[in-house]
Amino acid sequence: MPLRADAARNRESLLAAAITEFAEQGMDAPIAAIARRAGLGKGTVFRHFPTKDDLVGAIVLDRIARLTAAGERLSTAADAGAALLEFMTTAAQERERLDLSVLQGDLGAEVAAAQTRMSAVIDALVDRAREQGAVRADITGADVMLLMCVPNDVVKHLPSGAPDLWRRYLAILFDGLRPEGAHPLPVPPPS
Amino acid sequence: MPLRADAARNRESLLAAAITEFAEQGMDAPIAAIARRAGLGKGTVFRHFPTKDDLVGAIVLDRIARLTAAGERLSTAADAGAALLEFMTTAAQERERLDLSVLQGDLGAEVAAAQTRMSAVIDALVDRAREQGAVRADITGADVMLLMCVPNDVVKHLPSGAPDLWRRYLAILFDGLRPEGAHPLPVPPPS
DNA sequence: TAACAAGTTGACCGCGCGGTCCGTTTCGCG
DNA sequence: CGCGAAACGGACCGCGCGGTCAACTTGTTA
């Protein structure tokens, strides 16, 4: 049986409220604040997401799905280096900034599967870029996976002010991924 | 009146316990756990540090002081580029990993002052490196200040396993700071 | 429009945390 | 020694959180 109409609407409100609340207040924002922001009762949140982790999981799942779709769309671009850069830009500019530190906790098999799928897409993106000589030979998809959230994380500590500053650090980081002037890396990539 | 002998000893035990506990369990490790690890009572912690923030502040202060000293020592090295790299290495390899996100909360004027002093040292380091052409012309001390904690942060999300992986990402990041093959940056540096 | 299921609500519970307090222990000095 | 002050310990308090529940409201469907 599908969701009732108002319930579906409320579910979306809740997700939106949670996304902005988490972005503004950090990942330990109280559920009550999310409910208030959505103009709903606290109990309603738990009806849709039995656990706070379920709520976070739903958000993360959506984010990963979007990113995966973007990656797939870019995986056939002519300029693989530009495609990779655009992918990382997309990853960084998602308004719904939620620190990926959240992925350390187990969000369930669904999230893990989505993550694996995204990982494959990133691998493809990086492989093509490497073949075209757009990025250095010694980096892998796993590297990009770890590094793509850096620009946001760097800026998050700031009291803010410059909302576009992450672009600066993405540019610096990406220059570090280019083959020109690359120095050998002291440690092999992770699994 | 100076501290009593056992009190001074206990203070050190507490700081050490807090550092490792925070590193292992994250910044919201309970005070009780720190006390237990130090083999002391919870009340003793609050006698030395009236507030959890005071404890964190003491640790951060010490960390900043160490880093500042290391920076000063390096500020006269012949090869300014190598000096900057070594500084960032020192910053990253501190066993006492505590995410600098903690600096967003106000830890008091003392910490702020120490931070300013460190900022000046980093500025000097970066300026010299730039003059020697070891780093690109368009980065500043503020950039390095923001970026130097990246290698640790990147690896922290991992279930661990490779304790030296941060070196890999420091190398990539530093390659992004070099002048060779640098692309223009889209956004000016922060204040 | 009647009637039932699906959805909503906010008061409520338990827990774990930061922080307090006072009886007890320990240091250090004459 | 012995004594006073400094330091310690852990039971205790209040608060804010995640999560529950039973009474109430509302969409849906025939």
XYZ file of C-alpha atoms in Angstrom, chain B residues 17-164:
148
model
C 44.594 10.458 29.126
C 42.404 13.142 27.591
C 44.587 13.367 24.502
C 44.498 9.661 23.756
C 40.849 9.346 24.729
C 39.829 12.216 22.473
C 41.937 10.779 19.671
C 40.383 7.345 19.974
C 36.794 8.137 20.819
C 36.271 11.530 19.275
C 35.833 14.880 20.883
C 32.651 13.943 22.732
C 34.250 11.246 24.815
C 32.787 11.458 28.323
C 34.872 13.013 31.073
C 34.325 9.913 33.172
C 36.212 7.831 30.614
C 39.175 10.176 30.780
C 39.181 10.015 34.566
C 39.004 6.238 34.497
C 41.839 6.010 31.995
C 43.969 8.208 34.214
C 43.056 6.105 37.244
C 41.485 9.097 38.983
C 38.093 10.231 40.140
C 35.785 12.311 38.023
C 35.868 15.141 40.532
C 39.607 15.468 40.129
C 39.206 16.266 36.464
C 36.911 19.153 37.294
C 39.247 20.375 39.990
C 41.983 20.839 37.402
C 39.730 21.896 34.529
C 36.492 23.472 35.749
C 34.850 22.822 32.412
C 35.287 20.373 29.590
C 36.111 23.316 27.359
C 38.919 24.250 29.719
C 40.380 20.772 29.307
C 40.086 20.935 25.546
C 41.514 24.438 25.628
C 44.567 23.278 27.569
C 45.226 20.531 25.046
C 44.726 22.794 22.067
C 46.928 25.429 23.627
C 49.732 22.947 24.077
C 49.347 21.640 20.557
C 49.419 25.133 19.089
C 52.432 26.049 21.182
C 54.363 22.995 19.977
C 53.470 23.730 16.400
C 54.460 27.362 16.744
C 57.799 26.369 18.205
C 58.394 23.923 15.364
C 57.477 26.620 12.878
C 59.879 29.100 14.414
C 62.659 26.557 14.381
C 62.014 25.938 10.683
C 61.661 29.573 9.727
C 65.398 30.007 9.198
C 66.055 26.847 7.212
C 67.883 27.314 3.939
C 65.287 25.517 1.817
C 62.028 27.291 2.660
C 59.944 24.892 0.590
C 61.281 21.870 2.434
C 60.755 23.745 5.700
C 57.110 24.368 4.898
C 56.598 20.737 3.952
C 58.218 19.616 7.156
C 56.026 21.977 9.113
C 52.908 20.536 7.557
C 54.240 17.048 8.206
C 54.728 17.893 11.849
C 51.242 19.305 12.021
C 49.793 16.130 10.540
C 51.752 13.501 12.420
C 51.029 14.738 15.929
C 49.818 11.564 17.551
C 47.337 13.635 19.435
C 44.937 13.964 16.536
C 42.192 16.289 17.576
C 40.078 17.654 14.853
C 40.524 21.354 14.552
C 36.791 21.650 14.175
C 37.069 22.223 17.870
C 38.408 25.668 17.172
C 35.029 26.820 15.994
C 33.838 27.036 19.588
C 35.405 29.781 21.656
C 38.163 28.340 23.797
C 38.994 31.665 25.433
C 41.330 34.559 24.712
C 44.447 32.546 25.502
C 43.839 30.108 22.679
C 42.909 32.916 20.316
C 46.158 34.713 21.099
C 48.198 31.560 20.583
C 46.409 31.007 17.304
C 47.307 34.498 16.171
C 50.937 33.891 17.050
C 50.960 30.627 15.112
C 49.303 32.366 12.215
C 52.163 34.857 12.071
C 54.738 32.069 12.059
C 52.938 30.277 9.258
C 52.718 33.501 7.281
C 56.474 33.892 7.571
C 57.048 30.299 6.503
C 54.791 30.644 3.477
C 56.184 34.026 2.481
C 59.708 32.700 2.420
C 58.700 29.638 0.464
C 56.920 31.812 -2.054
C 59.905 34.112 -2.445
C 62.088 31.116 -3.151
C 59.590 29.905 -5.715
C 58.936 26.722 -3.785
C 55.204 27.294 -3.644
C 52.858 29.014 -6.058
C 52.483 32.781 -5.815
C 48.772 32.852 -5.124
C 48.549 31.033 -1.813
C 48.781 32.586 1.620
C 49.459 31.586 5.190
C 45.720 31.449 5.807
C 45.432 28.828 3.073
C 48.065 26.664 4.699
C 46.440 27.159 8.085
C 43.209 25.752 6.700
C 44.805 22.981 4.701
C 47.353 21.648 7.115
C 44.806 19.589 9.031
C 43.365 18.020 5.891
C 45.562 14.904 5.693
C 44.517 13.753 9.132
C 40.877 14.641 8.623
C 40.724 12.681 5.397
C 41.993 9.512 6.995
C 40.028 9.871 10.216
C 36.805 8.726 8.563
C 38.391 5.402 7.728
C 38.028 2.349 9.966
C 41.814 2.744 9.950
C 44.340 0.107 9.190
C 46.959 2.188 7.390
C 48.291 4.655 9.953
C 50.630 6.327 7.469
